[in-house]
Short mmCIF file of C-alpha atoms and ligand atoms in Angstrom, two decimals:
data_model
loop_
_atom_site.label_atom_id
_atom_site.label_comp_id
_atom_site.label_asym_id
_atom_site.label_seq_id
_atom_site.Cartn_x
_atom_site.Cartn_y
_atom_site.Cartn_z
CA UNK A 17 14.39 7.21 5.60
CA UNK A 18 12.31 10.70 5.68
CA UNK A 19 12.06 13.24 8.50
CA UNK A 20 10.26 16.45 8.44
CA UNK A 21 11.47 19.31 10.29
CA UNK A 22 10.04 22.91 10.24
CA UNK A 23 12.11 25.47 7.62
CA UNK A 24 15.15 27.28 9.22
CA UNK A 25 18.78 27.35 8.82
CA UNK A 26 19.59 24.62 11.71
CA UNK A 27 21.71 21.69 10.18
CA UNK A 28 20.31 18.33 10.20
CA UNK A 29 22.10 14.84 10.11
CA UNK A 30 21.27 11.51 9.75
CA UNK A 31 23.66 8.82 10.97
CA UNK A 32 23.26 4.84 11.48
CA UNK A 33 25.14 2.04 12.55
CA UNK A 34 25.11 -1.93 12.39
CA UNK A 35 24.42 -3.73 15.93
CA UNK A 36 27.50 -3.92 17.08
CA UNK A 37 29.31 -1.64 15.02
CA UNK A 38 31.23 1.33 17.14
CA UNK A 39 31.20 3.94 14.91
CA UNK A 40 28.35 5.99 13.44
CA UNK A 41 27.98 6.34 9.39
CA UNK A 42 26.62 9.39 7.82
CA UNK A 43 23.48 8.24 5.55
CA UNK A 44 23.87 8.58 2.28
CA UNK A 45 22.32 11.17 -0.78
CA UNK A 46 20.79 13.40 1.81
CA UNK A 47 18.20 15.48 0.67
CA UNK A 48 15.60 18.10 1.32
CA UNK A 49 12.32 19.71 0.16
CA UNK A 50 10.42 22.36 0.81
CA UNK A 51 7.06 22.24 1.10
CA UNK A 52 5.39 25.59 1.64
CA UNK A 53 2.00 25.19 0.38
CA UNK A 54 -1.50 27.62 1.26
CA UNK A 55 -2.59 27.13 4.90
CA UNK A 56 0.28 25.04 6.17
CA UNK A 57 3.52 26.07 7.91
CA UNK A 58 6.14 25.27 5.26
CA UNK A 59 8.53 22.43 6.32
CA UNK A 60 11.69 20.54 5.04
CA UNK A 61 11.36 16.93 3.81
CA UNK A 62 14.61 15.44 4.49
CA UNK A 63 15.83 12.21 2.91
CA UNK A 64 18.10 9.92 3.21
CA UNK A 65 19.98 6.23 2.54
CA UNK A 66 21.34 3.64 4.68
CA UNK A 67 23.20 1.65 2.18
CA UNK A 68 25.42 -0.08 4.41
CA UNK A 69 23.03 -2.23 6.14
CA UNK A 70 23.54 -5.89 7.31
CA UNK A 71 20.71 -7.55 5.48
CA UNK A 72 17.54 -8.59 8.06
CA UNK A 73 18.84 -7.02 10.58
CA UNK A 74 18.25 -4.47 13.87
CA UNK A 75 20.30 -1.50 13.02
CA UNK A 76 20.33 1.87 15.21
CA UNK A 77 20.14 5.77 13.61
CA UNK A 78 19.90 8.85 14.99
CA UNK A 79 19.21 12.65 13.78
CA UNK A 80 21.15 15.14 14.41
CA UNK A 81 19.88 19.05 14.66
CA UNK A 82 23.15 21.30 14.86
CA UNK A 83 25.42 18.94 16.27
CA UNK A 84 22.95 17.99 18.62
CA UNK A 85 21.37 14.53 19.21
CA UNK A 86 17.56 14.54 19.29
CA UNK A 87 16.10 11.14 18.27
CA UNK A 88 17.81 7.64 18.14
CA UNK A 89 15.87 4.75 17.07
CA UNK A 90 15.96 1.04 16.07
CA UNK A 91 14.81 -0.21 12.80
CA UNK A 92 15.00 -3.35 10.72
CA UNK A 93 17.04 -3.63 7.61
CA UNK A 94 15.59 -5.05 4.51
CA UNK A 95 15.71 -8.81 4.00
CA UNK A 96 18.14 -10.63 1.84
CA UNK A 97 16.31 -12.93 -1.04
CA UNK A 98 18.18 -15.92 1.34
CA UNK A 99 16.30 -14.36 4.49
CA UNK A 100 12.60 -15.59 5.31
CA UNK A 101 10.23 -12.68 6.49
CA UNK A 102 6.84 -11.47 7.91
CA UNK A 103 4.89 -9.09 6.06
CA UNK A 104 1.66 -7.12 7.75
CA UNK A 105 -0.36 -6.01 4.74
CA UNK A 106 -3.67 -3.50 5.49
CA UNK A 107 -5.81 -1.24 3.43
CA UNK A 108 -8.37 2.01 4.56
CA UNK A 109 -6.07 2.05 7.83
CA UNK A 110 -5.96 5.77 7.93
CA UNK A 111 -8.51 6.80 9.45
CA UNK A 112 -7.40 7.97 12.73
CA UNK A 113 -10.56 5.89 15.11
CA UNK A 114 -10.28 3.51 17.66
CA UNK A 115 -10.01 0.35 15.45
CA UNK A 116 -7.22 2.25 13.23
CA UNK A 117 -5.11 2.99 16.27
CA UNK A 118 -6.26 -0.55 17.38
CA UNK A 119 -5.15 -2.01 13.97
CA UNK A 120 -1.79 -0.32 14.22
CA UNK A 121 -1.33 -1.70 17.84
CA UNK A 122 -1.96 -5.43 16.54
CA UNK A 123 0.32 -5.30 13.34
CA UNK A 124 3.29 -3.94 15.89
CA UNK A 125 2.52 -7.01 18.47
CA UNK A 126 2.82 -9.11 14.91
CA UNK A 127 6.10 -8.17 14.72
CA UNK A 128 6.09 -7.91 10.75
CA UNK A 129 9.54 -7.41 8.50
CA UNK A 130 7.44 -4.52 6.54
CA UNK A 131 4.04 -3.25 5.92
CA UNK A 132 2.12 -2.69 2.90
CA UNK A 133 -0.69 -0.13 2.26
CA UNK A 134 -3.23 -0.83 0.24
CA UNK A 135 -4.31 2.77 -0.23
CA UNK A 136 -6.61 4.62 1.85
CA UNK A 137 -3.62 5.91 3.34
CA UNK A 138 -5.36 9.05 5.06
CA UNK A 139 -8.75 10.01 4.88
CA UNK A 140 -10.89 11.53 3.94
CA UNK A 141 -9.15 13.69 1.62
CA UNK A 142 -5.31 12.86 1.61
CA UNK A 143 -4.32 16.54 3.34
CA UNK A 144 -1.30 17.07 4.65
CA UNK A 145 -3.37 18.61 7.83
CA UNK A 146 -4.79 15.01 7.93
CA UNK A 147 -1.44 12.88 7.80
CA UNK A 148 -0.30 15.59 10.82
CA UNK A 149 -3.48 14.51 12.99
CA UNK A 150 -4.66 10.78 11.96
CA UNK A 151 -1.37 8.75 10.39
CA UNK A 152 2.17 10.30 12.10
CA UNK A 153 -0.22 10.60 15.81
CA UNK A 154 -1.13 6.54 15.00
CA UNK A 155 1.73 4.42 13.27
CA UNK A 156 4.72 6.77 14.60
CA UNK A 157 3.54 7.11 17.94
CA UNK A 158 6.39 7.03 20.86
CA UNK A 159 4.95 3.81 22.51
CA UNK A 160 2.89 0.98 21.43
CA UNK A 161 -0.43 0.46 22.99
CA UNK A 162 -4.18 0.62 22.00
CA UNK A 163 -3.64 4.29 20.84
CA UNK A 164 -0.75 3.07 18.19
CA UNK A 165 2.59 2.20 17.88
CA UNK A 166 6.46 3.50 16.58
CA UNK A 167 5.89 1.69 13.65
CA UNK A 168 7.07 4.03 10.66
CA UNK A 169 10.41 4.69 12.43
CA UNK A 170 11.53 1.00 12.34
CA UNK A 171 10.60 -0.80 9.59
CA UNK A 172 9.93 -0.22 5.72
CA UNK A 173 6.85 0.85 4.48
CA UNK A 174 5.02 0.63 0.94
CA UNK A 175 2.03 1.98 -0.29
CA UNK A 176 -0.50 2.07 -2.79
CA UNK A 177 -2.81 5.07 -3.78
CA UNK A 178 -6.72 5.03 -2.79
CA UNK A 179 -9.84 7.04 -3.70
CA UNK A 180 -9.20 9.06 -0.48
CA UNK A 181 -5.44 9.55 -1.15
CA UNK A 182 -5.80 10.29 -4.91
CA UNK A 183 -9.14 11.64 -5.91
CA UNK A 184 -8.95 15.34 -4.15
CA UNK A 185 -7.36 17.45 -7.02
CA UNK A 186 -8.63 20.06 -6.41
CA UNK A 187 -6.01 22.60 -5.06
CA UNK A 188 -8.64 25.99 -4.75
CA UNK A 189 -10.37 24.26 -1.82
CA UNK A 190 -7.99 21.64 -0.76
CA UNK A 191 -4.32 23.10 -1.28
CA UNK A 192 -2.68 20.94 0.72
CA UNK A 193 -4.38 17.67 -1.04
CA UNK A 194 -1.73 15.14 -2.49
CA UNK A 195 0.06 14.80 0.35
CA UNK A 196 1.41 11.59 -0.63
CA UNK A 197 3.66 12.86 -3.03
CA UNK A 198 5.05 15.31 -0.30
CA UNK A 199 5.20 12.54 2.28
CA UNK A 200 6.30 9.14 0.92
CA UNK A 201 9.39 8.32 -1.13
CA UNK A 202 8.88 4.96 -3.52
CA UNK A 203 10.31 4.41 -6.22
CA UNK A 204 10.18 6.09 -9.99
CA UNK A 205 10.48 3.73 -12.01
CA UNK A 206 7.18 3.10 -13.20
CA UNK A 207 5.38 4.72 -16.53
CA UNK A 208 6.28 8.36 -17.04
CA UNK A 209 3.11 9.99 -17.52
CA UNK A 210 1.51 13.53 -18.16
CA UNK A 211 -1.24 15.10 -16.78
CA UNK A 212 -4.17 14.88 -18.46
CA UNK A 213 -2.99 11.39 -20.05
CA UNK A 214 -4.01 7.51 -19.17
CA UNK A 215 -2.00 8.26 -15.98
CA UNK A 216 -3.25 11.22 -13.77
CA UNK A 217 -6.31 13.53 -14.47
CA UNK A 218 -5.23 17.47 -14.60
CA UNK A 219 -4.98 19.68 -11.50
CA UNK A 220 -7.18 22.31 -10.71
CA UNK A 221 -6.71 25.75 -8.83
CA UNK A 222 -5.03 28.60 -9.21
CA UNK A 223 -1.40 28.75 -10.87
CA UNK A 224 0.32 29.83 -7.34
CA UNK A 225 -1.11 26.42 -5.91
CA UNK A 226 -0.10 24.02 -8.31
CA UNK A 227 3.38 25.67 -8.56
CA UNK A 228 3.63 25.10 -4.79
CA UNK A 229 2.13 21.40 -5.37
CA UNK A 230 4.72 20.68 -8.07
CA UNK A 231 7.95 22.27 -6.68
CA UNK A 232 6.95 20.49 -3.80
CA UNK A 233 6.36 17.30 -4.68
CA UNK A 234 9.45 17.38 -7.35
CA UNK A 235 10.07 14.38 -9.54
CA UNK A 236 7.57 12.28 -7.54
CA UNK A 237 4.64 13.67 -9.12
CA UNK A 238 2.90 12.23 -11.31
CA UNK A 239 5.14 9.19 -11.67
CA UNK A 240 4.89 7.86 -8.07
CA UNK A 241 1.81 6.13 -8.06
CA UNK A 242 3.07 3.18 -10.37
CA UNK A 243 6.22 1.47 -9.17
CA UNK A 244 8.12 -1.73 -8.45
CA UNK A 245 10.72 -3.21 -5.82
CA UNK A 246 12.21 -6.50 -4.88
CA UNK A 247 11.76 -7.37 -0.92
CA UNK A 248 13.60 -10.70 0.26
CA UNK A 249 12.33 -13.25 -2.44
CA UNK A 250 9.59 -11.83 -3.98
CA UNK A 251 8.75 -9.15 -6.11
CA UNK A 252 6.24 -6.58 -5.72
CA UNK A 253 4.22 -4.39 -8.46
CA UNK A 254 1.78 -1.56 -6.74
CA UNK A 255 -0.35 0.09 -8.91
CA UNK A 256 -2.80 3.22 -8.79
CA UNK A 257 -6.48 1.43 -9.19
CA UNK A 258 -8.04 5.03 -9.17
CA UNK A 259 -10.97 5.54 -11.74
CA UNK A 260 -8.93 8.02 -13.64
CA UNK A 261 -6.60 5.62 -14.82
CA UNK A 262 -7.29 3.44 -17.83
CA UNK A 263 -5.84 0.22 -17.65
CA UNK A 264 -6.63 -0.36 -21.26
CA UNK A 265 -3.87 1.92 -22.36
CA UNK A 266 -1.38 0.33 -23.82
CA UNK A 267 1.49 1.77 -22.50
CA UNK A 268 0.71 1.18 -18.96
CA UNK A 269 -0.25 -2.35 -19.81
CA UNK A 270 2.99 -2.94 -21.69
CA UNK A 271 5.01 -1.59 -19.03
CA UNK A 272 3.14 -3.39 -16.13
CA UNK A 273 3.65 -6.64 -18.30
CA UNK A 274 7.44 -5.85 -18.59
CA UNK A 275 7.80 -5.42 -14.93
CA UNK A 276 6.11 -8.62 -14.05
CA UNK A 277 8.54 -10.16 -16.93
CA UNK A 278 11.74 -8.85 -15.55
CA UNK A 279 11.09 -10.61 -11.84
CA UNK A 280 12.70 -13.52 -12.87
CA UNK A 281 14.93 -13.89 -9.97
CA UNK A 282 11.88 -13.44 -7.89
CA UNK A 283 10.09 -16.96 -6.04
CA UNK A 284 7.05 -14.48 -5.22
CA UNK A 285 5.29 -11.80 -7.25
CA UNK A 286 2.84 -9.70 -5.41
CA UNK A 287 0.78 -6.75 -6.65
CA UNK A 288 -0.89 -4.31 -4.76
CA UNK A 289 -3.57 -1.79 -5.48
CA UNK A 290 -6.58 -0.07 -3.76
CA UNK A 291 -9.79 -0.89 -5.96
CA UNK A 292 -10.68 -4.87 -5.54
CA UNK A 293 -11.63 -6.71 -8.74
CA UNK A 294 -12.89 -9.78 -7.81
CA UNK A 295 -15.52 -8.86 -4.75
CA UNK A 296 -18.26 -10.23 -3.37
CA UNK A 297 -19.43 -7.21 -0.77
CA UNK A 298 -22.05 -5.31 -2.24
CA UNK A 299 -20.50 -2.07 -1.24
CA UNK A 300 -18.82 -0.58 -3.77
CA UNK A 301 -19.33 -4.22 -6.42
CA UNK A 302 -19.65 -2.26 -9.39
CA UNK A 303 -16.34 -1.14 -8.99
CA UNK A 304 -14.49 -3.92 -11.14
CA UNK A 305 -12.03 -1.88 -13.41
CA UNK A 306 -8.85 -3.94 -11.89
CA UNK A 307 -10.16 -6.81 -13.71
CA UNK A 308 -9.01 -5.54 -17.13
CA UNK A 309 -5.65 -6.15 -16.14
CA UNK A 310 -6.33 -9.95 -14.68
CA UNK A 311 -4.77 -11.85 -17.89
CA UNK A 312 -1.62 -9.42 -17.29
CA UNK A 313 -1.42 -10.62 -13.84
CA UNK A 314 -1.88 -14.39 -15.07
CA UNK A 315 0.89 -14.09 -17.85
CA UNK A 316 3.13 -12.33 -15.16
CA UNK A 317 3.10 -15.62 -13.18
CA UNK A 318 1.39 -13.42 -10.11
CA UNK A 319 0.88 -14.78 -6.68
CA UNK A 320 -1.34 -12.51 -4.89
CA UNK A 321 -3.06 -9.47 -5.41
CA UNK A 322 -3.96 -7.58 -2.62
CA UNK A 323 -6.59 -4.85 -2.37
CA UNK A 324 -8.47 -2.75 -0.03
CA UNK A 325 -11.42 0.07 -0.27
CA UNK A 326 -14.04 -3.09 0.32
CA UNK A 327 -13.72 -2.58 4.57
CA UNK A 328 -13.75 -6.56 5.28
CA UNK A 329 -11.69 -9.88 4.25
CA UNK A 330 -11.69 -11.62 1.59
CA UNK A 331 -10.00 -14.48 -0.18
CA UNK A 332 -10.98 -15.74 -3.64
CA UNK A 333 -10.24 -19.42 -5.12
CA UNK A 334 -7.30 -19.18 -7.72
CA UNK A 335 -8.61 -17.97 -10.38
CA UNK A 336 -7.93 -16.96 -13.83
CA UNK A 337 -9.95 -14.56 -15.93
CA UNK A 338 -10.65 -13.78 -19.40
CA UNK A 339 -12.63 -10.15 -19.88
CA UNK A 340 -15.43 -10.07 -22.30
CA UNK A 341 -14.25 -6.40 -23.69
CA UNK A 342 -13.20 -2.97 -22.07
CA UNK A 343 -16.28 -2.87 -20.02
CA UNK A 344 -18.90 0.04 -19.42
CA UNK A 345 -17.52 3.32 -17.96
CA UNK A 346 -19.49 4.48 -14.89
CA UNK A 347 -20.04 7.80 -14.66
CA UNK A 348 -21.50 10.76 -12.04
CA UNK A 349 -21.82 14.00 -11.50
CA UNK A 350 -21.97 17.27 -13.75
CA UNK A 351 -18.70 16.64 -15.11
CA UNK A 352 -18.66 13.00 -15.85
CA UNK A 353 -16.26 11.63 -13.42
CA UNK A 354 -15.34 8.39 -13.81
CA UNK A 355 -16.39 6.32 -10.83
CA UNK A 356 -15.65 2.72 -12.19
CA UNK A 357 -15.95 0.32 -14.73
CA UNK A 358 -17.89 -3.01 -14.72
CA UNK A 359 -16.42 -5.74 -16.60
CA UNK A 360 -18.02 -9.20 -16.92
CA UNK A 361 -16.27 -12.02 -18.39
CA UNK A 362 -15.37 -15.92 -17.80
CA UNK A 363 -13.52 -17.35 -14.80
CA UNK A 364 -11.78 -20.60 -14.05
CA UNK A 365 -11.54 -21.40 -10.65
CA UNK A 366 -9.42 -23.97 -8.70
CA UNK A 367 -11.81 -25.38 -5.87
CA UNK A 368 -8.67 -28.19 -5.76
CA UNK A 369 -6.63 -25.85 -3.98
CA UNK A 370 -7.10 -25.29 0.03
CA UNK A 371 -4.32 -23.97 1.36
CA UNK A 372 -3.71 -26.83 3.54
CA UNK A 373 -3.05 -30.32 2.14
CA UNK A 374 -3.14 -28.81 -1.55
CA UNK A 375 -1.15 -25.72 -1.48
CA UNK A 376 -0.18 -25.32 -5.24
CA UNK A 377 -2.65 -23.27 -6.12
CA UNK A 378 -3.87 -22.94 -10.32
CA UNK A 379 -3.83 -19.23 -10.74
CA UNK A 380 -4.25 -16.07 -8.84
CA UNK A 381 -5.28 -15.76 -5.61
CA UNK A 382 -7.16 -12.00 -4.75
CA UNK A 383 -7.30 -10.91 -1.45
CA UNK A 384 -9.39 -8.01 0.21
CA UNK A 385 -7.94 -6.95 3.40
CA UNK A 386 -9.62 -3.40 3.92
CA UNK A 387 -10.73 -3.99 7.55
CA UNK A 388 -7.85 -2.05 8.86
CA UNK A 389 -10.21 0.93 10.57
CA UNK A 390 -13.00 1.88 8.55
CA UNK A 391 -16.88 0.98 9.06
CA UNK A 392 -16.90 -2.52 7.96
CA UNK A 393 -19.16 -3.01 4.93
CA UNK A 394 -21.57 -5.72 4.35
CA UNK A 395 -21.40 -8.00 7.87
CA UNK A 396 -24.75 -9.15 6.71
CA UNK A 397 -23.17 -10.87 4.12
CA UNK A 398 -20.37 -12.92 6.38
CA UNK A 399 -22.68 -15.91 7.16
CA UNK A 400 -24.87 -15.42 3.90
CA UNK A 401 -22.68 -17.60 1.35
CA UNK A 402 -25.61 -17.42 -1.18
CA UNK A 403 -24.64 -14.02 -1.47
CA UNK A 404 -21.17 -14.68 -2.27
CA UNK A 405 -19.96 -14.28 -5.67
CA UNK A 406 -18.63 -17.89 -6.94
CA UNK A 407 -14.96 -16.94 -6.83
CA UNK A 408 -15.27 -15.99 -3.06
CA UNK A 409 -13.99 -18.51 -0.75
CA UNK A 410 -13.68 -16.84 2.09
CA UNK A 411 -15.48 -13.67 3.49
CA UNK A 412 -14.93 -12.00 6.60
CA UNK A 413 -16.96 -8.78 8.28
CA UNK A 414 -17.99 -9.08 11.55
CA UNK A 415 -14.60 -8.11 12.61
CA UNK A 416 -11.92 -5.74 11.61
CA UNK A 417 -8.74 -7.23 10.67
CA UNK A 418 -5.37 -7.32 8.74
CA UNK A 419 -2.99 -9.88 6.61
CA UNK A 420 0.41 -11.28 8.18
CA UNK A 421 1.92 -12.95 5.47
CA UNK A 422 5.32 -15.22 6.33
CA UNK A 423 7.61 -16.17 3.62
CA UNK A 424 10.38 -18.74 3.62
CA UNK A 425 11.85 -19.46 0.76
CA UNK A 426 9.31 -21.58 -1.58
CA UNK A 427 6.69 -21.68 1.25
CA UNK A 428 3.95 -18.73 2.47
CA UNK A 429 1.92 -18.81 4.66
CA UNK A 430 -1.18 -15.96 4.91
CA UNK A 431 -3.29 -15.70 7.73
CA UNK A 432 -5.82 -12.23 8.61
CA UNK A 433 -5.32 -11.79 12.20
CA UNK A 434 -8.56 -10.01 13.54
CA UNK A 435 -7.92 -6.59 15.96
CA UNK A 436 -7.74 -8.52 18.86
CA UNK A 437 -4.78 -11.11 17.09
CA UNK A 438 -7.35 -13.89 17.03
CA UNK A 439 -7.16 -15.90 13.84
CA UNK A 440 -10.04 -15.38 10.92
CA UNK A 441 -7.84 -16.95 8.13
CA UNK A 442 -5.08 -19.05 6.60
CA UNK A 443 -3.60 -20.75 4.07
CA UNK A 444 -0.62 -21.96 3.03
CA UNK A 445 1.02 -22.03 -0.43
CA UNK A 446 3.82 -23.97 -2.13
CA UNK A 447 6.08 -23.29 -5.27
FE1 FE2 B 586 -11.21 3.42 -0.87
#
């Protein structure tokens, strides 16, 4: 649990209790940061851990500023792997418009266990000036109507890096940029990488910057943006699907194929990441680099992927896909950014499965769900199946809309809920 206060010497505490429970527990490994980068007042990050926690439950905290009560909340705990759960899953959500706000209104009236991000966290740039007026203003917001809802304050969320969270490194003109790794707290224990390497690209601006980027953002940086964590029964992998990373590198591939491995206690794997792979939108199709790591996914047993950046729905057939070869770096500008990578190669779908009276499905199942604010791209193409790649089965972007996802036990069901909680999608799967 994270709070951010500005930096003085008041004394803050954290405390929580069990329904039920009389007495008030201090949270555990309390911690703070300072964050005093160009441009911004500099503020504390505090941290801290509820460990004691009846699993899927509604607990109560409160913080504390000098002995003094100033905010008391209710939040769920995290689900046991016994426990079934709800999910809300959405991707390009933070963008601060009507539909966002809209967006965040309808995954609070779901009522979902957690939410996942899949990336496009803030636009456009990932500042921390733009989490302070489009993301705390929209899914921490007191009350819950059209405008938002107090969604961050009760229940867990997880997130995955997107071009508009990750791609501003440059600290001359944008030193508050990265504000993820000042913001969120996921875990490290994905691949340990150095600037400059397969993982991150290097920073640029002056010295004082980055030394107020690092010290702020600690161990978090660069690690953060690869990670894994068990929620209920399933696992989940989130990975950075940012052009600068190169999935052929065999230490990220190795250590994504451990991870997967290691799940074995888990009845679900999910993976999330930002850059879609198996598309059919024409915005942004060239775009295919996640598909390098497809036969990883396969051999790590993988339920779903889910993805954003493409603003609409969509659902592929299970597949399973074999890449012809690395596949051709795409390239812009003066210095040769990497934009993408296509990759061709051969599927094998499962047109057996439909998520209603067949529900074991024969491979991976990809899911877009970027309509969570954002322009929607390609509505022409909604009704226009010939347009349709052959692994799409289902495409969705007349409407803006975002994944609930219930889980019990061997059973899931998916459906995309549209902003006005009408139903666009669903499907169930079995183990
Ligand atoms: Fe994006």
């Amino acid at each position: 649990m994270l709070w951010h206060a500005p930096v003085s010497n008041d004394s803050w505490l954290a405390e929580y209790k069990n329904n039920g429970e009389p007495d008030w527990k201090k949270g555990e490994n309390q911690t703070s940061s300072i964050i005093a980068i160009k441009g911004i007042a500099p503020f504390n990050v505090y941290s801290t851990t509820f460990t004691l926690l009846k699993p899927g439950t509604t607990f109560q905290y409160r913080i504390s500023k000098n002995g003094q009560v100033i905010f008391t909340c209710d939040a769920k705990s995290l689900k046991s792997p016994e426990q079934s759960y709800r999910i809300a899953i959405s991707g390009d959500m933070g963008a601060g418009n009507s539909t966002s706000k809209k967006i965040a209104y309808e995954i609070y009236k779901a009522k979902p266990d957690m939410v996942a991000v899949a990336g496009d966290i803030v636009y456009n740039r990932g500042l921390v000036s733009e989490y302070t007026t489009k993301f705390w203003p929209v899914y921490n917001k007191d009350d819950a109507d059209t405008l938002g809802a107090p969604l961050l304050r009760s229940i867990p969320f997880a997130a995955a890096v997107g071009n508009h969270d990750a791609l501003t490194r440059d600290l001359d003109r944008y030193p508050d940029a990265l504000a993820y790794y000042h913001f969120w707290d996921q875990p490290l224990n994905g691949p340990d990488g150095k600037e400059g390497g397969a993982l991150v690209p290097v920073l640029l601006g002056p010295d004082a910057n980055k030394k107020a980027f690092y010290e702020g953002a600690g161990s978090k940086y660069p690690r953060m943006t690869n990670f894994s964590f068990d929620y209920g029964n399933a696992h989940w992998t989130v990975i950075d699907s940012d052009p600068y990373v190169d999935w052929t590198d065999s230490t990220l591939r190795d250590w994504l194929a451990k991870d997967l491995a290691a799940a074995t206690n888990a009845t679900w794997r999910f993976v999330l990441y930002h850059h879609p792979c198996f598309s059919s939108s024409r915005a942004h199709y060239e775009q295919q680099q996640m598909r390098l790591i497809a036969p990883v996914l396969e051999k790590g047993k993988v339920d779903i992927v889910f993805a954003g950046h493409v603003h609409n729905y969509q659902r592929t057939y299970p597949l399973t896909f074999i890449p012809d070869n690395v596949g051709i770096q795409l390239v812009a500008g003066a210095t040769n950014t990497r934009i993408g990578k296509t990759v061709n190669g051969r599927w094998t779908l499962d047109k057996n499965f439909n998520g209603k009276k067949n529900t074991k499905p024969n491979g991976v199942i990809y899911i877009v769900t970027g309509a969570g604010g954002q322009g929607l791209y390609n509505p022409e193409q909604t009704g226009d199946k010939d347009s349709w790649q052959k692994f799409t089965k289902k495409f969705e972007s007349t409407v803006h809309s975002f994944t609930v996802m219930d889980v019990d036990g061997a059973t899931l069901v998916l459906r995309q809920l549209d902003i006005n909680g009408k139903e666009v999608d669903q499907v169930k799967i079995t183990k």
